[in-house]
Amino acid sequence: MGEDQMTYALPTWPSVASTLSGDKVFRREWANVFSSGFERYIHEPEISVPDDWLGSALLHLKELGSLVPGWDEASALSIAPSLVETVSSFISSKLVLELRSKPDIVPTFEGGLLIEWHTEAIDLIIDMRPSDEPSFYFCDNETGEEVEAYLAECPDAVTSAFAKLSHER
Amino acid sequence: MAVSSVSSDDQGFRRVRPLHLVKDPKVVGGWRASSAAFEDDSDGASMSVYLRSIVLDIGLTDKDVVAGKETKWAVAAIPIQVLVEEEQVVEPDPIVNALVSHPCDPAHALVNGVKKPKTRRERISKASPLVFIVP
């Protein structure tokens, strides 16, 4: 991931350029995702301060984890406990808890979980599936640019998305 | 572009379960359906909608789409034009003699086409406001 790639979003997102140190933090954290896998990343130190949102989100995740096969009155799969644990750890991470905008967590019929942020500036969906690598959808609502890829394929876009989320007020 | 036998001026009413609602400050009311609500059915059948024009023709409203559903079930109105632009083909599929009938059965339609790309489902989702939420 070279510095030339790092300029990918800067021309259209000056707020990221003006806070490069913050961007570097995100880049380092996400580097863990891509070098060692999602599961290792989420064992980053957690914020110990109680958070009402986190408590509600973890309870919601627990409920999603108890969905039975056919929860859609058809053939939807249940959510694997390991996936619930992975997402629980991710949303408990400093990266997520420090964001002002908190995500929604949505089950898919295939037994996956979507972690969704929708703000004025961006739409970001991280797609966690039981039998596939994590992927994402990102839309910059200022430029209309959309990106859909595996997390590991397009780290700069994910970094930019979190940088934008971190500047949401 | 896919050819649909349904007018592009029509809308498809899609039932949205509470688990598939997400916050979005960009839309009126602050809530919309997740892209997860715009997949084909888990049993392999194409995504179902009820055509607005027929729902109204038979004297019903968007509220009737979620008749009997619990609180926070919602109805998303998908513009048929958007479905066509996303390479979906909407085919009327009125349900007759169903074991468990629904008041909107005559308006039932199938949305055929590939829905795998997240970009596609998200564009459909963004274009489909919630028109009713069960209180």
Short mmCIF file of C-alpha atoms in Angstrom, two decimals:
data_model
loop_
_atom_site.label_atom_id
_atom_site.label_comp_id
_atom_site.label_asym_id
_atom_site.label_seq_id
_atom_site.Cartn_x
_atom_site.Cartn_y
_atom_site.Cartn_z
CA MET A 1 0.00 0.00 0.00
CA GLY A 2 2.12 2.89 -1.25
CA GLU A 3 1.84 6.57 -0.54
CA ASP A 4 0.75 7.18 -4.11
CA GLN A 5 -2.33 5.08 -3.37
CA MET A 6 -2.89 7.00 -0.19
CA THR A 7 -3.78 10.07 -2.21
CA TYR A 8 -6.68 8.12 -3.70
CA ALA A 9 -9.38 10.09 -1.94
CA LEU A 10 -7.61 13.22 -0.86
CA PRO A 11 -8.52 15.49 -3.77
CA THR A 12 -12.21 15.17 -3.04
CA TRP A 13 -11.99 14.77 0.72
CA PRO A 14 -9.91 17.67 2.03
CA SER A 15 -10.96 16.95 5.61
CA VAL A 16 -9.01 13.73 5.44
CA ALA A 17 -5.97 15.46 4.07
CA SER A 18 -6.02 18.04 6.82
CA THR A 19 -6.00 15.38 9.52
CA LEU A 20 -3.46 13.04 8.15
CA SER A 21 -2.40 11.79 11.54
CA GLY A 22 -5.88 10.46 12.16
CA ASP A 23 -5.87 8.83 8.79
CA LYS A 24 -2.61 7.10 9.60
CA VAL A 25 -4.13 5.69 12.74
CA PHE A 26 -6.92 4.14 10.75
CA ARG A 27 -4.49 2.84 8.21
CA ARG A 28 -2.42 1.12 10.87
CA GLU A 29 -5.47 -0.46 12.48
CA TRP A 30 -6.87 -1.66 9.20
CA ALA A 31 -3.48 -2.99 8.22
CA ASN A 32 -4.01 -5.55 10.96
CA VAL A 33 -7.19 -6.66 9.27
CA PHE A 34 -5.52 -7.27 5.99
CA SER A 35 -2.30 -8.79 7.26
CA SER A 36 -3.61 -11.09 9.92
CA GLY A 37 -7.31 -11.47 9.33
CA PHE A 38 -10.42 -9.96 10.82
CA GLU A 39 -10.45 -12.15 13.90
CA ARG A 40 -7.04 -11.06 15.10
CA TYR A 41 -7.77 -7.41 14.51
CA ILE A 42 -10.76 -7.34 16.78
CA HIS A 43 -8.69 -8.29 19.80
CA GLU A 44 -7.32 -4.75 19.83
CA PRO A 45 -7.74 -3.13 23.26
CA GLU A 46 -11.33 -2.20 23.96
CA ILE A 47 -12.67 0.97 25.50
CA SER A 48 -13.64 0.19 29.06
CA VAL A 49 -16.10 3.05 29.48
CA PRO A 50 -19.67 1.72 29.56
CA ASP A 51 -21.62 2.65 26.47
CA ASP A 52 -25.40 2.49 26.24
CA TRP A 53 -25.25 1.90 22.53
CA LEU A 54 -22.80 -0.95 22.92
CA GLY A 55 -24.94 -2.68 25.52
CA SER A 56 -27.99 -2.45 23.28
CA ALA A 57 -26.03 -3.57 20.25
CA LEU A 58 -24.56 -6.59 22.03
CA LEU A 59 -28.01 -7.56 23.25
CA HIS A 60 -29.33 -7.19 19.71
CA LEU A 61 -26.50 -9.37 18.43
CA LYS A 62 -27.32 -11.99 21.03
CA GLU A 63 -30.89 -12.00 19.76
CA LEU A 64 -29.68 -12.34 16.19
CA GLY A 65 -27.54 -15.25 17.29
CA SER A 66 -30.64 -17.00 18.56
CA LEU A 67 -32.53 -16.79 15.27
CA VAL A 68 -33.61 -20.27 14.30
CA PRO A 69 -33.28 -21.68 10.77
CA GLY A 70 -36.22 -20.47 8.74
CA TRP A 71 -36.55 -17.26 10.76
CA ASP A 72 -37.90 -15.59 7.61
CA GLU A 73 -40.69 -18.17 7.41
CA ALA A 74 -38.76 -19.81 4.57
CA SER A 75 -35.21 -21.15 4.45
CA ALA A 76 -33.07 -18.45 6.05
CA LEU A 77 -30.01 -19.76 7.86
CA SER A 78 -29.23 -19.10 11.51
CA ILE A 79 -26.25 -16.94 12.44
CA ALA A 80 -23.19 -18.93 13.47
CA PRO A 81 -22.03 -18.24 17.04
CA SER A 82 -18.51 -17.60 15.78
CA LEU A 83 -19.81 -14.86 13.48
CA VAL A 84 -21.76 -13.27 16.33
CA GLU A 85 -18.62 -13.34 18.43
CA THR A 86 -16.53 -11.78 15.67
CA VAL A 87 -18.98 -8.95 15.12
CA SER A 88 -19.41 -8.44 18.87
CA SER A 89 -15.71 -7.96 19.23
CA PHE A 90 -15.54 -5.65 16.24
CA ILE A 91 -18.27 -3.31 17.44
CA SER A 92 -16.62 -3.31 20.88
CA SER A 93 -13.35 -2.13 19.38
CA LYS A 94 -11.95 1.32 19.87
CA LEU A 95 -12.28 1.95 16.16
CA VAL A 96 -16.06 1.63 16.28
CA LEU A 97 -16.72 3.01 19.75
CA GLU A 98 -14.91 6.23 19.04
CA LEU A 99 -17.12 6.98 16.08
CA ARG A 100 -19.99 9.36 16.72
CA SER A 101 -22.15 7.48 14.24
CA LYS A 102 -23.03 3.98 15.40
CA PRO A 103 -23.87 1.19 12.98
CA ASP A 104 -26.97 -0.93 12.60
CA ILE A 105 -26.49 -4.69 12.48
CA VAL A 106 -28.71 -6.61 10.11
CA PRO A 107 -29.05 -10.37 9.49
CA THR A 108 -29.03 -11.83 5.99
CA PHE A 109 -30.91 -14.86 4.76
CA GLU A 110 -27.58 -16.62 4.13
CA GLY A 111 -26.63 -16.53 7.81
CA GLY A 112 -24.50 -13.43 7.51
CA LEU A 113 -24.46 -10.09 9.27
CA LEU A 114 -24.29 -6.61 7.75
CA ILE A 115 -22.74 -3.80 9.78
CA GLU A 116 -24.22 -0.63 8.30
CA TRP A 117 -23.39 3.04 8.66
CA HIS A 118 -25.58 5.50 6.79
CA THR A 119 -24.75 9.17 7.26
CA GLU A 120 -25.10 12.37 5.27
CA ALA A 121 -21.58 11.90 3.97
CA ILE A 122 -21.29 8.19 3.34
CA ASP A 123 -22.89 4.78 3.26
CA LEU A 124 -20.68 1.95 4.50
CA ILE A 125 -21.76 -1.67 4.78
CA ILE A 126 -19.42 -4.36 6.02
CA ASP A 127 -20.71 -7.75 4.94
CA MET A 128 -19.72 -10.65 7.20
CA ARG A 129 -20.64 -14.05 5.80
CA PRO A 130 -20.07 -17.46 7.34
CA SER A 131 -18.40 -18.94 4.28
CA ASP A 132 -16.67 -16.04 2.62
CA GLU A 133 -14.15 -13.29 3.28
CA PRO A 134 -15.51 -10.03 4.71
CA SER A 135 -16.52 -7.60 1.99
CA PHE A 136 -17.88 -4.09 1.94
CA TYR A 137 -19.92 -1.51 0.08
CA PHE A 138 -18.96 2.14 0.29
CA CYS A 139 -20.61 5.17 -1.27
CA ASP A 140 -19.28 8.69 -0.96
CA ASN A 141 -22.46 10.72 -1.09
CA GLU A 142 -20.57 13.88 -2.03
CA THR A 143 -19.09 12.42 -5.18
CA GLY A 144 -21.49 9.55 -5.83
CA GLU A 145 -18.55 7.17 -6.07
CA GLU A 146 -19.39 3.58 -5.13
CA VAL A 147 -16.96 0.80 -4.24
CA GLU A 148 -17.80 -2.87 -3.67
CA ALA A 149 -14.99 -5.28 -2.86
CA TYR A 150 -13.49 -7.66 -0.37
CA LEU A 151 -12.00 -5.78 2.59
CA ALA A 152 -8.54 -6.98 1.73
CA GLU A 153 -8.82 -5.85 -1.88
CA CYS A 154 -9.46 -2.18 -1.32
CA PRO A 155 -8.07 -1.02 2.02
CA ASP A 156 -7.76 2.62 1.02
CA ALA A 157 -11.49 2.93 0.41
CA VAL A 158 -12.25 1.40 3.81
CA THR A 159 -9.71 3.67 5.45
CA SER A 160 -11.26 6.68 3.78
CA ALA A 161 -14.72 5.59 4.85
CA PHE A 162 -13.71 5.37 8.49
CA ALA A 163 -11.84 8.65 8.24
CA LYS A 164 -15.01 10.26 6.98
CA LEU A 165 -17.08 8.63 9.71
CA SER A 166 -14.65 9.92 12.30
CA HIS A 167 -15.34 13.46 11.14
CA GLU A 168 -19.12 13.14 11.33
CA ARG A 169 -20.70 15.61 13.72
CA MET B 1 -31.92 -2.95 -20.40
CA ALA B 2 -34.35 -5.58 -19.13
CA VAL B 3 -37.89 -5.52 -20.46
CA SER B 4 -40.68 -5.56 -17.91
CA SER B 5 -44.36 -6.04 -18.63
CA VAL B 6 -45.22 -3.69 -15.80
CA SER B 7 -45.40 0.07 -16.32
CA SER B 8 -42.24 1.88 -15.27
CA ASP B 9 -44.49 4.44 -13.59
CA ASP B 10 -45.75 1.84 -11.14
CA GLN B 11 -44.26 0.91 -7.78
CA GLY B 12 -43.69 -2.39 -6.07
CA PHE B 13 -44.69 -2.54 -2.41
CA ARG B 14 -42.16 -4.70 -0.56
CA ARG B 15 -42.75 -5.97 2.96
CA VAL B 16 -39.81 -5.22 5.24
CA ARG B 17 -39.29 -7.06 8.50
CA PRO B 18 -38.21 -5.06 11.58
CA LEU B 19 -34.77 -6.71 11.59
CA HIS B 20 -34.09 -5.15 8.18
CA LEU B 21 -34.72 -1.51 9.12
CA VAL B 22 -31.70 0.78 9.36
CA LYS B 23 -31.19 4.39 10.36
CA ASP B 24 -30.45 6.84 7.56
CA PRO B 25 -30.57 10.59 8.20
CA LYS B 26 -30.79 11.22 4.46
CA VAL B 27 -34.34 9.93 4.17
CA VAL B 28 -37.61 11.33 5.45
CA GLY B 29 -38.37 9.78 8.81
CA GLY B 30 -34.77 8.70 9.33
CA TRP B 31 -35.35 5.02 8.59
CA ARG B 32 -35.20 2.87 5.49
CA ALA B 33 -34.84 -0.76 4.53
CA SER B 34 -31.42 -2.39 4.50
CA SER B 35 -30.20 -3.79 1.22
CA ALA B 36 -30.71 -7.16 2.91
CA ALA B 37 -34.44 -6.65 2.39
CA PHE B 38 -34.05 -6.67 -1.38
CA GLU B 39 -32.76 -10.16 -1.96
CA ASP B 40 -34.50 -13.08 -3.55
CA ASP B 41 -36.31 -15.30 -1.09
CA SER B 42 -34.23 -17.76 0.88
CA ASP B 43 -36.12 -20.66 -0.66
CA GLY B 44 -34.89 -19.65 -4.10
CA ALA B 45 -37.98 -17.83 -5.32
CA SER B 46 -37.62 -14.39 -6.83
CA MET B 47 -38.22 -11.34 -4.69
CA SER B 48 -41.91 -10.63 -4.19
CA VAL B 49 -43.69 -7.29 -4.38
CA TYR B 50 -47.26 -6.09 -4.63
CA LEU B 51 -47.93 -3.73 -7.50
CA ARG B 52 -49.21 -0.39 -6.23
CA SER B 53 -51.53 0.16 -9.17
CA ILE B 54 -53.38 -3.09 -8.54
CA VAL B 55 -53.41 -2.67 -4.77
CA LEU B 56 -55.19 0.65 -5.27
CA ASP B 57 -57.44 -0.75 -8.00
CA ILE B 58 -58.83 -3.38 -5.66
CA GLY B 59 -59.56 -0.77 -3.04
CA LEU B 60 -56.64 -1.40 -0.73
CA THR B 61 -53.75 0.79 0.43
CA ASP B 62 -50.10 0.39 1.33
CA LYS B 63 -51.16 -0.42 4.88
CA ASP B 64 -52.88 -3.58 3.68
CA VAL B 65 -49.54 -4.93 2.43
CA VAL B 66 -48.55 -5.63 6.03
CA ALA B 67 -52.01 -6.66 7.20
CA GLY B 68 -51.71 -8.83 10.25
CA LYS B 69 -48.02 -8.11 10.75
CA GLU B 70 -46.53 -7.09 14.06
CA THR B 71 -45.34 -3.66 15.06
CA LYS B 72 -42.38 -2.20 13.12
CA TRP B 73 -43.02 -4.23 10.01
CA ALA B 74 -42.82 -1.75 7.15
CA VAL B 75 -43.65 -1.25 3.49
CA ALA B 76 -41.02 0.00 1.05
CA ALA B 77 -42.19 1.46 -2.26
CA ILE B 78 -39.79 0.42 -5.01
CA PRO B 79 -40.06 2.43 -8.24
CA ILE B 80 -40.42 -0.05 -11.10
CA GLN B 81 -38.23 2.25 -13.17
CA VAL B 82 -35.38 1.69 -10.72
CA LEU B 83 -35.81 -2.08 -10.91
CA VAL B 84 -35.67 -1.90 -14.70
CA GLU B 85 -32.54 0.23 -14.55
CA GLU B 86 -31.03 -2.41 -12.28
CA GLU B 87 -31.71 -5.11 -14.89
CA GLN B 88 -34.68 -6.62 -13.08
CA VAL B 89 -37.76 -7.92 -14.85
CA VAL B 90 -41.04 -7.45 -13.00
CA GLU B 91 -43.71 -9.99 -13.87
CA PRO B 92 -47.26 -9.99 -12.51
CA ASP B 93 -47.85 -13.17 -10.52
CA PRO B 94 -51.31 -12.93 -8.96
CA ILE B 95 -51.77 -15.54 -6.27
CA VAL B 96 -54.94 -17.57 -6.46
CA ASN B 97 -56.21 -20.29 -4.14
CA ALA B 98 -53.41 -19.80 -1.66
CA LEU B 99 -53.50 -21.95 1.46
CA VAL B 100 -53.11 -18.77 3.48
CA SER B 101 -54.53 -15.90 1.50
CA HIS B 102 -53.44 -12.28 1.69
CA PRO B 103 -55.68 -9.35 0.75
CA CYS B 104 -53.11 -8.12 -1.77
CA ASP B 105 -52.71 -11.48 -3.51
CA PRO B 106 -54.15 -10.19 -6.83
CA ALA B 107 -51.36 -7.58 -6.93
CA HIS B 108 -48.52 -10.03 -6.33
CA ALA B 109 -45.55 -9.82 -8.71
CA LEU B 110 -42.10 -11.33 -8.98
CA VAL B 111 -38.89 -9.38 -9.47
CA ASN B 112 -36.61 -11.56 -11.56
CA GLY B 113 -32.94 -10.83 -12.08
CA VAL B 114 -29.53 -10.97 -10.49
CA LYS B 115 -29.43 -9.15 -7.17
CA LYS B 116 -26.03 -10.29 -5.97
CA PRO B 117 -24.09 -7.01 -6.37
CA LYS B 118 -24.24 -4.93 -3.21
CA THR B 119 -24.19 -1.79 -5.32
CA ARG B 120 -27.37 -2.93 -7.05
CA ARG B 121 -29.25 -3.83 -3.88
CA GLU B 122 -28.14 -0.67 -2.13
CA ARG B 123 -29.27 1.51 -5.03
CA ILE B 124 -32.65 -0.20 -4.95
CA SER B 125 -32.80 0.29 -1.20
CA LYS B 126 -31.95 3.99 -1.37
CA ALA B 127 -34.60 4.57 -4.02
CA SER B 128 -37.34 2.83 -2.02
CA PRO B 129 -38.73 4.93 0.82
CA LEU B 130 -40.77 3.43 3.59
CA VAL B 131 -44.37 4.40 3.03
CA PHE B 132 -45.84 2.71 6.09
CA ILE B 133 -44.59 1.26 9.36
CA VAL B 134 -46.91 -0.78 11.56
CA PRO B 135 -47.36 1.27 14.76
#
